[in-house]
PDB file of C-alpha atoms and ligand atoms in Angstrom:
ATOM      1  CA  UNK A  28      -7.822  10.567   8.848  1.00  0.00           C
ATOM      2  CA  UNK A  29      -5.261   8.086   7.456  1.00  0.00           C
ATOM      3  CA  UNK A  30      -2.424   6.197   8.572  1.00  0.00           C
ATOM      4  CA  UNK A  31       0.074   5.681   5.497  1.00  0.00           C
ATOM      5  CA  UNK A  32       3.085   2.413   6.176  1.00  0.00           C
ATOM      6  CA  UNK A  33       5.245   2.940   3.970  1.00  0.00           C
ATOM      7  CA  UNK A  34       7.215  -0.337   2.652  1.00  0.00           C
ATOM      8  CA  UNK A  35       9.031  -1.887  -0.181  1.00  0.00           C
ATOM      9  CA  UNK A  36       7.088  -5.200   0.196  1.00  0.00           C
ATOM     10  CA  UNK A  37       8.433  -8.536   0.563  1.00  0.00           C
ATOM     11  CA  UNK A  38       5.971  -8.388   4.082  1.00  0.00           C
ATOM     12  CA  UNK A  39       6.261 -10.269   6.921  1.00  0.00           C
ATOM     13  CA  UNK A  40       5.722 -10.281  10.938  1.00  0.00           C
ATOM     14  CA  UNK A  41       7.837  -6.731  11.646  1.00  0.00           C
ATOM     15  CA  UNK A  42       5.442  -4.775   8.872  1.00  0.00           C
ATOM     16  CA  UNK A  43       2.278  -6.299  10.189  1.00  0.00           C
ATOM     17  CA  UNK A  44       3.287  -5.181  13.319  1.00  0.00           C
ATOM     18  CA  UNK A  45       3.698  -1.557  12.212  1.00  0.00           C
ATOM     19  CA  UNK A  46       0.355  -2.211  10.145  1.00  0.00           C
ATOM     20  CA  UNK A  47      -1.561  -3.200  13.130  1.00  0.00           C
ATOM     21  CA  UNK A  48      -0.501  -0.739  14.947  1.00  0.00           C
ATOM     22  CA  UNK A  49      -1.860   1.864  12.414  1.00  0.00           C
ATOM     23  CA  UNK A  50      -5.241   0.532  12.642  1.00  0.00           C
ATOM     24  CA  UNK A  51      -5.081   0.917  16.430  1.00  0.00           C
ATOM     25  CA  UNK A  52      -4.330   4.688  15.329  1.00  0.00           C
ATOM     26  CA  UNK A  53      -6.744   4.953  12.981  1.00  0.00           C
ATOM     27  CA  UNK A  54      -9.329   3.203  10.811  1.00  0.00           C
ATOM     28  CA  UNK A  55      -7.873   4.154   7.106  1.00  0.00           C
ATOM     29  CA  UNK A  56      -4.853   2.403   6.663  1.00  0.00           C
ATOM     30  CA  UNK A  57      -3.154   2.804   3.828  1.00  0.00           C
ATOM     31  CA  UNK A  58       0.043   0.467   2.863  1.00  0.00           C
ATOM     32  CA  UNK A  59       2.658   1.621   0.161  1.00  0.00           C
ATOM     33  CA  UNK A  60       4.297  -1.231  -1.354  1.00  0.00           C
ATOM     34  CA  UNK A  61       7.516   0.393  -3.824  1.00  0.00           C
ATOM     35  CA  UNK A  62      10.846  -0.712  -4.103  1.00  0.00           C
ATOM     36  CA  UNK A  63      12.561   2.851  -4.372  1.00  0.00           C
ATOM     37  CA  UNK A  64      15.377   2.879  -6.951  1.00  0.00           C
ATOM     38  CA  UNK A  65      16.703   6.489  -5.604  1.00  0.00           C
ATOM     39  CA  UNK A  66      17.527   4.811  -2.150  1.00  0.00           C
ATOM     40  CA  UNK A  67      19.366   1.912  -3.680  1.00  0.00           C
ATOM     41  CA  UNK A  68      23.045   3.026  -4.283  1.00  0.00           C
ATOM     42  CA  UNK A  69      25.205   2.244  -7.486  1.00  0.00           C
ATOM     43  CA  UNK A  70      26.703  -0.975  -6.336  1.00  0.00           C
ATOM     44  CA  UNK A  71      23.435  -2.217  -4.887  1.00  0.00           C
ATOM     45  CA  UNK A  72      21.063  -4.766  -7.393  1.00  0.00           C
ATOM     46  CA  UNK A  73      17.385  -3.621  -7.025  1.00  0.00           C
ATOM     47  CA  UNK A  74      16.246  -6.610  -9.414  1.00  0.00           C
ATOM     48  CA  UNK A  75      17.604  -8.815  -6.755  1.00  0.00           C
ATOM     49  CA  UNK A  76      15.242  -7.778  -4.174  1.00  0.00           C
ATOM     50  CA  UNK A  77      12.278  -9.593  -3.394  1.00  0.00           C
ATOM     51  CA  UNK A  78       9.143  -8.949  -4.782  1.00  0.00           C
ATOM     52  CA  UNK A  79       6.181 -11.176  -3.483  1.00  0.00           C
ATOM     53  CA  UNK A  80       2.832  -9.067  -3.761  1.00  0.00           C
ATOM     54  CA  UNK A  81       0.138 -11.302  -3.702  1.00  0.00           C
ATOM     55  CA  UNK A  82       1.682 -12.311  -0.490  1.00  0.00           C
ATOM     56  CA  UNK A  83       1.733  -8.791   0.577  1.00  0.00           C
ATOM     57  CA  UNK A  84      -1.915  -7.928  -0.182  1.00  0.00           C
ATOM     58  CA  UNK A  85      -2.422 -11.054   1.671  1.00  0.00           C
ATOM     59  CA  UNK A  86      -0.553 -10.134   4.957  1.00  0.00           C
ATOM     60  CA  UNK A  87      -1.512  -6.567   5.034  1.00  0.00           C
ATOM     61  CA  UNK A  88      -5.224  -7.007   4.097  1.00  0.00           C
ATOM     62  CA  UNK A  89      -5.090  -9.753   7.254  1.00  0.00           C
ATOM     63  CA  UNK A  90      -2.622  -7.277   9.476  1.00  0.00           C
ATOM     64  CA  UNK A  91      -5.591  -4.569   8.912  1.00  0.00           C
ATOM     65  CA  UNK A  92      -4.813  -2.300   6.024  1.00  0.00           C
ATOM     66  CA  UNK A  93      -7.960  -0.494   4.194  1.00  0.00           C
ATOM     67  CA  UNK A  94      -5.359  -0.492   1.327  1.00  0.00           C
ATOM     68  CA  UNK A  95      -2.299  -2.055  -0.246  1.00  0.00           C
ATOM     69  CA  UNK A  96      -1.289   0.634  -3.035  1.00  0.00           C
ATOM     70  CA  UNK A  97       1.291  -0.738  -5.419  1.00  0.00           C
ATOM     71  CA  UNK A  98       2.384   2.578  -7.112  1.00  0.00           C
ATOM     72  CA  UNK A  99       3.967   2.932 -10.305  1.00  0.00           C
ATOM     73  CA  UNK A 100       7.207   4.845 -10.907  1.00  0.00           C
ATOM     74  CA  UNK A 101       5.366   7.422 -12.833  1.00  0.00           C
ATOM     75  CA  UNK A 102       3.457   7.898  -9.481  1.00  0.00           C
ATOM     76  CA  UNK A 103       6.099   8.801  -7.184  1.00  0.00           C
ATOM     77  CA  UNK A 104       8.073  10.438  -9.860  1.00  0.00           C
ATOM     78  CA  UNK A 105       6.139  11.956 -12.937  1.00  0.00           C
ATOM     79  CA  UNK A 106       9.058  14.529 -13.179  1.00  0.00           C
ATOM     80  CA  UNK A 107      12.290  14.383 -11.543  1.00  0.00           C
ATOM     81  CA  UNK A 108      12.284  14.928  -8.093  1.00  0.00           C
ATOM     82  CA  UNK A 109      13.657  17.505  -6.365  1.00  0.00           C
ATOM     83  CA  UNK A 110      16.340  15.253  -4.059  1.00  0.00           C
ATOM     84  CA  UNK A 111      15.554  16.253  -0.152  1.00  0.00           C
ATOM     85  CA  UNK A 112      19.247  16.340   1.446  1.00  0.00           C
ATOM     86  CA  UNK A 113      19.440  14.135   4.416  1.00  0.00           C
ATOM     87  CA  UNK A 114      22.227  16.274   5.848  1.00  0.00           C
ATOM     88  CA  UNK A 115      25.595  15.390   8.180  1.00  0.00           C
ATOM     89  CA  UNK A 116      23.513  12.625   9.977  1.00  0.00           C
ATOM     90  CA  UNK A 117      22.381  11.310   6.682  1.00  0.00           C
ATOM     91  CA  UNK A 118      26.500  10.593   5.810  1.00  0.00           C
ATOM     92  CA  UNK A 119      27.175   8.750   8.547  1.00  0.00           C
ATOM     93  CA  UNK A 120      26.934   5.112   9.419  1.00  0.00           C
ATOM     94  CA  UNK A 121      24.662   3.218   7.277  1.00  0.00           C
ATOM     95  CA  UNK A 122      24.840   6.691   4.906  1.00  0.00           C
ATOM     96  CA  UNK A 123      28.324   6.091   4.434  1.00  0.00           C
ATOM     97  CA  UNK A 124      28.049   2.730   2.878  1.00  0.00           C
ATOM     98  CA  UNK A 125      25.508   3.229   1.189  1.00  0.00           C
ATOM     99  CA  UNK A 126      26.160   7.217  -0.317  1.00  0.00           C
ATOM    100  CA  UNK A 127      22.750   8.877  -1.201  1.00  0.00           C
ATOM    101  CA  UNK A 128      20.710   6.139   0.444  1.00  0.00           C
ATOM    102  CA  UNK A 129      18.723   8.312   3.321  1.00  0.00           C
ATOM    103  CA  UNK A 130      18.482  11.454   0.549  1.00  0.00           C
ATOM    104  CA  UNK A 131      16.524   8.654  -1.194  1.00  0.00           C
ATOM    105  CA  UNK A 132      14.479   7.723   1.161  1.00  0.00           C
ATOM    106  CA  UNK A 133      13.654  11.305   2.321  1.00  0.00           C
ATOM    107  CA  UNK A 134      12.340  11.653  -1.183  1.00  0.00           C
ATOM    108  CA  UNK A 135      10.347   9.003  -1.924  1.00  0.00           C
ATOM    109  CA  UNK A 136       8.857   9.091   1.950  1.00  0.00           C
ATOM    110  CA  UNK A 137       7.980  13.342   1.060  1.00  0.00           C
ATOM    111  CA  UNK A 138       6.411  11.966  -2.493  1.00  0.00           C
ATOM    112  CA  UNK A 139       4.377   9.790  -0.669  1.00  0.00           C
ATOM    113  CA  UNK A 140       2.979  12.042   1.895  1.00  0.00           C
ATOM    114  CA  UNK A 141       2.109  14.558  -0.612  1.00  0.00           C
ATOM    115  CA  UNK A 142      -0.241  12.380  -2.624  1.00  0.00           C
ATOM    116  CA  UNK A 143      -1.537   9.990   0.691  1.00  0.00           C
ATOM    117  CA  UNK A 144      -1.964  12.554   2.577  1.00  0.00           C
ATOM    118  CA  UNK A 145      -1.755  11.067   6.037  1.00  0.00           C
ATOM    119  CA  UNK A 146      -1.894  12.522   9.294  1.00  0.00           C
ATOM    120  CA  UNK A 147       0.399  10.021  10.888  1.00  0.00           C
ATOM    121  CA  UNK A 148       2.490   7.545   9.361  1.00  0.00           C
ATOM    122  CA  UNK A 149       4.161   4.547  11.149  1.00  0.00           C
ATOM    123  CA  UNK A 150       8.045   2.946  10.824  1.00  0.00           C
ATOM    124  CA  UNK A 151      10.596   0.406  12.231  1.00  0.00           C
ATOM    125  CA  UNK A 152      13.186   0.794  14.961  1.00  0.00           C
ATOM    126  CA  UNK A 153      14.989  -1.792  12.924  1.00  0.00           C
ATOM    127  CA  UNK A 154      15.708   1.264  10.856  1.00  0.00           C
ATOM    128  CA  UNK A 155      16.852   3.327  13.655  1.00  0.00           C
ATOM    129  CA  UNK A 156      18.686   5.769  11.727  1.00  0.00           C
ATOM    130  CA  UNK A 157      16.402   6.101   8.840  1.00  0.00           C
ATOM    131  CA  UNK A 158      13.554   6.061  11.313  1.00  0.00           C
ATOM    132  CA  UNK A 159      15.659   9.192  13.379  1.00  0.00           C
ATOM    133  CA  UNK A 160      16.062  11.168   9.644  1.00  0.00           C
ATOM    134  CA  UNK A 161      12.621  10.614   8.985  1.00  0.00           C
ATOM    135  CA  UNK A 162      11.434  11.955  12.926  1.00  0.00           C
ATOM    136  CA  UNK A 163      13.354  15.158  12.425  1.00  0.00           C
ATOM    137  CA  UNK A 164      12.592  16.120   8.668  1.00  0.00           C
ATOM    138  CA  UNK A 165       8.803  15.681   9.043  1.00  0.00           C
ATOM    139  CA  UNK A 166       7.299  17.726  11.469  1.00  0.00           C
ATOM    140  CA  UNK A 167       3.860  17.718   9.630  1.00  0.00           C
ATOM    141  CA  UNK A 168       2.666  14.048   9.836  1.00  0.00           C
ATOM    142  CA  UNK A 169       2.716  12.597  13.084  1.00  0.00           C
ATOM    143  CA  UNK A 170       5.689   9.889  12.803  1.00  0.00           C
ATOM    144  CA  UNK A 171       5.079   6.693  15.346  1.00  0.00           C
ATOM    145  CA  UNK A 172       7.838   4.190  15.780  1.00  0.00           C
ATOM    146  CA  UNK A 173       7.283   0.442  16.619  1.00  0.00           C
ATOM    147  CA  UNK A 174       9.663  -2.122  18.354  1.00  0.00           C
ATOM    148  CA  UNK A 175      11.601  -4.472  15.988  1.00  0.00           C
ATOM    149  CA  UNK A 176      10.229  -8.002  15.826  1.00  0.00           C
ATOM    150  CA  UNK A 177      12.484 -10.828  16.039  1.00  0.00           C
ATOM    151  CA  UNK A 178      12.299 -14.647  15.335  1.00  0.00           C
ATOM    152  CA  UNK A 179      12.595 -16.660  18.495  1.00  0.00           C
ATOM    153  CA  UNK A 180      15.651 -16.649  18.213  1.00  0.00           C
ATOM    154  CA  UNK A 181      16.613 -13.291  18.262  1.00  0.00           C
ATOM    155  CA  UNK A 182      17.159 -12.619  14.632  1.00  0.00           C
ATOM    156  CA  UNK A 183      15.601  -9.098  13.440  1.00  0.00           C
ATOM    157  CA  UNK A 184      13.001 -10.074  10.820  1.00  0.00           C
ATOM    158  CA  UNK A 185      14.305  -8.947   6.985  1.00  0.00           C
ATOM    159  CA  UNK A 186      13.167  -8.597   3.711  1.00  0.00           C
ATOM    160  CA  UNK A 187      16.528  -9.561   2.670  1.00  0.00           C
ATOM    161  CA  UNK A 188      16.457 -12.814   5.145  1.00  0.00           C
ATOM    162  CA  UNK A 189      15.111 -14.940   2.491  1.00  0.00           C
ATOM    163  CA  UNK A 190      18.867 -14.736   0.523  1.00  0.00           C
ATOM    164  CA  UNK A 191      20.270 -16.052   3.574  1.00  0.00           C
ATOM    165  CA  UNK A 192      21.064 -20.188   3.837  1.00  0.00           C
ATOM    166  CA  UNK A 193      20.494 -21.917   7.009  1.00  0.00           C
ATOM    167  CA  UNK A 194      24.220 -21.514   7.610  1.00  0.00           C
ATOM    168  CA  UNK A 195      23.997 -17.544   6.872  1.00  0.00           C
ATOM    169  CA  UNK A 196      21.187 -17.513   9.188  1.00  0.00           C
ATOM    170  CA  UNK A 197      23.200 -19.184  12.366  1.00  0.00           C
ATOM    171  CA  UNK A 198      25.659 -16.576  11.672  1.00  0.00           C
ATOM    172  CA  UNK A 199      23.760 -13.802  11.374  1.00  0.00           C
ATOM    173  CA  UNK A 200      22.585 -14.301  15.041  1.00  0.00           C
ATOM    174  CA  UNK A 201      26.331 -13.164  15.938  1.00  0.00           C
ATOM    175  CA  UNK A 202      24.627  -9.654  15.914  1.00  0.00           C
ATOM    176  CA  UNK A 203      21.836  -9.862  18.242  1.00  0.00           C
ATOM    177  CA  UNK A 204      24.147 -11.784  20.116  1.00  0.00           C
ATOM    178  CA  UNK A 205      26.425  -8.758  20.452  1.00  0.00           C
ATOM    179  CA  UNK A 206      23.654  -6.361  20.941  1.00  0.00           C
ATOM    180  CA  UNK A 207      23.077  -7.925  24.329  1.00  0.00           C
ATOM    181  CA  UNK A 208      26.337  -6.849  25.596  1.00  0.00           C
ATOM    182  CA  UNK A 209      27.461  -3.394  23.729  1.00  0.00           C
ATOM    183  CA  UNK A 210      30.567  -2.971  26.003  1.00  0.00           C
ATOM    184  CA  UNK A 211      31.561  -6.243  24.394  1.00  0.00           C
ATOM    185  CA  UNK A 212      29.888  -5.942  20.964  1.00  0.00           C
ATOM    186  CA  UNK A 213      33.037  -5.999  18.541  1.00  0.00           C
ATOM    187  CA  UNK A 214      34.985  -8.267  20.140  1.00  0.00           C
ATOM    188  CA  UNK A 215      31.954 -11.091  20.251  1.00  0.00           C
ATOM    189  CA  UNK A 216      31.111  -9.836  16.447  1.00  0.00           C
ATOM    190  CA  UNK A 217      34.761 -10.836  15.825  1.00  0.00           C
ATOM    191  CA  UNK A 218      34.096 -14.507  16.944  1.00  0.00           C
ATOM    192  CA  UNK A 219      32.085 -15.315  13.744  1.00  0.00           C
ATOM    193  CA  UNK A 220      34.386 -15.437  10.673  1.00  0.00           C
ATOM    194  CA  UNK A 221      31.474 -15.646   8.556  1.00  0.00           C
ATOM    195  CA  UNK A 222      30.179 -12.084  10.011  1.00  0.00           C
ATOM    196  CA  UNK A 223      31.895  -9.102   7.516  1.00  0.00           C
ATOM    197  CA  UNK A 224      31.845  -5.692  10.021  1.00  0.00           C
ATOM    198  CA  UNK A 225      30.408  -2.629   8.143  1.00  0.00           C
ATOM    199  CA  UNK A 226      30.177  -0.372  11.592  1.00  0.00           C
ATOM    200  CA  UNK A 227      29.321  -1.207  15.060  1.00  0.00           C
ATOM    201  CA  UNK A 228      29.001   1.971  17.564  1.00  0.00           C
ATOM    202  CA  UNK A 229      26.794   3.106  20.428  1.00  0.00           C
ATOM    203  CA  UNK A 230      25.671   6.470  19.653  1.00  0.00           C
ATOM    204  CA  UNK A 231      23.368   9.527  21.632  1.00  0.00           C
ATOM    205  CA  UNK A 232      19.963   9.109  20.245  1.00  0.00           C
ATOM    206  CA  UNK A 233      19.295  12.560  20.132  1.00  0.00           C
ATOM    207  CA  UNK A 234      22.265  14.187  17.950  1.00  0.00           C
ATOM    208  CA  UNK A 235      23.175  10.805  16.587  1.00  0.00           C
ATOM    209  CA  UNK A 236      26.683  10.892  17.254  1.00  0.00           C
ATOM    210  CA  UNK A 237      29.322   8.698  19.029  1.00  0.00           C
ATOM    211  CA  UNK A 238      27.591   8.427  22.673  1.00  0.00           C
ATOM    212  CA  UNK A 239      29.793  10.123  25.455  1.00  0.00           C
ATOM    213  CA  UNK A 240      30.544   9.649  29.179  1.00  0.00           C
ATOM    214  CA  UNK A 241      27.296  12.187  29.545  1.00  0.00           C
ATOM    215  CA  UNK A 242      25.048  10.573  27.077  1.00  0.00           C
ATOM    216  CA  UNK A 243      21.058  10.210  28.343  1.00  0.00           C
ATOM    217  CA  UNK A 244      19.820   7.313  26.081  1.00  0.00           C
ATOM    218  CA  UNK A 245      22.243   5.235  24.056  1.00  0.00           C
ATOM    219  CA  UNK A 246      21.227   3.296  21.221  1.00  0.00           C
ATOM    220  CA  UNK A 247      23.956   0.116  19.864  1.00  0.00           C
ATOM    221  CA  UNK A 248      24.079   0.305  15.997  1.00  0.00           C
ATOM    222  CA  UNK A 249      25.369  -2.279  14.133  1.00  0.00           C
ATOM    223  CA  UNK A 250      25.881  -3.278  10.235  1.00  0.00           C
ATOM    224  CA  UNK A 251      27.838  -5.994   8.017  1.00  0.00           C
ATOM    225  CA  UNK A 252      27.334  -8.999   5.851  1.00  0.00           C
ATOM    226  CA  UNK A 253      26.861 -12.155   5.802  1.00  0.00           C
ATOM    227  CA  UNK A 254      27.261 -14.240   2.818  1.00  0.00           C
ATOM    228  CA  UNK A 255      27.021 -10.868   0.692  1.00  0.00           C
ATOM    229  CA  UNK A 256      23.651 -10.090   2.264  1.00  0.00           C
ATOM    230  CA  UNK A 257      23.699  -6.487   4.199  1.00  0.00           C
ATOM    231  CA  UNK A 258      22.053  -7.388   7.633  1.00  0.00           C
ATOM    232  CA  UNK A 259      21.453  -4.399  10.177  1.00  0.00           C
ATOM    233  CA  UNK A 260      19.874  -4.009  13.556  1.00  0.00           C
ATOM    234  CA  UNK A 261      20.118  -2.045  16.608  1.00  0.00           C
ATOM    235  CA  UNK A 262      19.217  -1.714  20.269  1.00  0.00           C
ATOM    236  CA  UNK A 263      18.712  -0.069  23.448  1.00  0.00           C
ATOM    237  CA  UNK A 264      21.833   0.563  25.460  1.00  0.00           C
ATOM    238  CA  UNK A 265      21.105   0.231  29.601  1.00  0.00           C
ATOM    239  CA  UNK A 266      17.542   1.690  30.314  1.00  0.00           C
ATOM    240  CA  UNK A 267      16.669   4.979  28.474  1.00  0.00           C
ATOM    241  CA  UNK A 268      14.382   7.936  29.815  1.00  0.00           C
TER     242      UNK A 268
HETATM  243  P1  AMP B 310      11.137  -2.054   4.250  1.00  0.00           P
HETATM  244  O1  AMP B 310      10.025  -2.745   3.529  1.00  0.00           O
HETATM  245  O2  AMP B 310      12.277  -2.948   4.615  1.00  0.00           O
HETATM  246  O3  AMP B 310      11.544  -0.771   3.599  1.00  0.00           O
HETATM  247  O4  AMP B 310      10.540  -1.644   5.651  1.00  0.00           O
HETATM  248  C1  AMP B 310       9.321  -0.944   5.761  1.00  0.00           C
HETATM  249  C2  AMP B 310       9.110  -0.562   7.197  1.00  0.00           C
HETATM  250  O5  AMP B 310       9.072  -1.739   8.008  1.00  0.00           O
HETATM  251  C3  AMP B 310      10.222   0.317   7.767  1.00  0.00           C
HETATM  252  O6  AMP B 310       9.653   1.305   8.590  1.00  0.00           O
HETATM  253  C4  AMP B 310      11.045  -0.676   8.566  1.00  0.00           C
HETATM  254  O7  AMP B 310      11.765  -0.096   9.624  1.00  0.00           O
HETATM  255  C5  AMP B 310       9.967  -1.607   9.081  1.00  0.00           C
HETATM  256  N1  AMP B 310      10.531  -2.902   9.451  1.00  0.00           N
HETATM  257  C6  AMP B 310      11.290  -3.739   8.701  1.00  0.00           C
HETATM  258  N2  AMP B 310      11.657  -4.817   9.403  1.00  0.00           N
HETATM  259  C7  AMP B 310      11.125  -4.673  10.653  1.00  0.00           C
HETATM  260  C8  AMP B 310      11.152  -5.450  11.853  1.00  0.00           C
HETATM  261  N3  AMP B 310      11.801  -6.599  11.934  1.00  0.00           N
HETATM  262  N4  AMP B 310      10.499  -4.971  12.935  1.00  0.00           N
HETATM  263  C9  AMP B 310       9.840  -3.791  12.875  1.00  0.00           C
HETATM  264  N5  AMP B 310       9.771  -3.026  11.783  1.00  0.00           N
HETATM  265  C10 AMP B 310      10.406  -3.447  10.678  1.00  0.00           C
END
């Protein structure tokens, strides 16, 4: 039985969390490392994303994988793929800033179930929405979620961190900052000029629409820039069930 983590590489401590908790699932562990060009929109510069994979065969090998599989385009996509939709949830939020984005993702993660094989596979919360597509499109593997890890600080750990100066960095804690109080969120997001809003909204986890008055478990989502460098993360509202 295998446990496939899918990631673009670029590791660090929030994928060898999901990595070690794979092994405690299982004892084949298989790691994907492929930066995806379908979920990368128009405007969007894959070269710029960072690619460290001796690093990464380091970090997983050490977090417990059984294998870090660097995959070739031809791989994933010998022919052209047949795009899975992502549907109404996949347009909104972090779908409508980045258009085609989760339809991307729903690809690549399909192609890489059909040739790993897995019988569970393991993602992010820090993803919440693409983690939520990913729940309700695959009802075959067995999809487990792990907490997001944080610096010390507070910051969600990032792949795209590393583009951020020590000044980006101070700003960028405006948004677990705000997370702490989502009645409040906007108004403290406001308070840091270097901060650019994309979306911040509480939403029902289970339809993934604006949360209501009647809403069971509410989930803060929030999105923007800093310095040019998209930065998301999200978090439980009150105490969910
Ligand atoms: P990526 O390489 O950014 O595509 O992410 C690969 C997987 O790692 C996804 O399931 C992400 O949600 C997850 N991930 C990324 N950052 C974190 C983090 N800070 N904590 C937990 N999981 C993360």
């Amino acid at each position: 039985m295998t446990v496939l983590v899918p990631t673009m590489g670029a590791l660090h401590k929030g994928h060898q969390a999901l990595i070690k908790r794979a092994r405690e699932l299982d004892k084949e562990v298989v790691v994907s490392i492929f930066v995806n060009p379908l979920q990368f929109t128009e405007t969007e510069d894959i070269e710029k994303y960072p690619r460290t994979p001796e690093a990464d065969i380091q970090i997983a090998t050490l977090a417990g994988a059984t294998q870090v599989w660097f995959p070739t385009y031809e791989e994933i996509y010998p022919s052209q793929p047949i795009q899975i939709s992502a549907g109404q949830v996949g347009e909104r939020y972090e779908g409508a800033s980045r258009p085609g984005h989760f339809a991307g993702v729903l690809t690549v993660v399909n192609r890489l179930f059909e040739i790993v094989k897995p019988n569970k596979a393991v993602f992010g919360e820090k993803d919440f929405q693409q983690l939520w597509l990913i729940s309700n499109h695959f009802k075959k593997v067995k999809i487990v979620a792990v907490p997001t890890v944080r610096e010390f600080d507070g910051l969600a750990l990032s792949s795209r961190n590393v583009r951020l100066t020590q000044a980006d960095r101070a700003a960028a804690l405006i948004i677990s900052k705000a997370l702490k109080e989502p009645s409040r969120m906007k108004e403290i997001l406001a308070t840091e000029p270097a901060f650019k809003l994309d979306y911040a909204e509480i939403i029902d986890e289970k339809t993934f629409s604006p949360a209501s008055a009647t809403t069971q478990n509410k989930r803060a989502i929030i999105a923007g820039w800093v310095n040019g460098v998209r930065l998301l993360d999200n978090a439980v509202v009150g105490t969910n069930s």
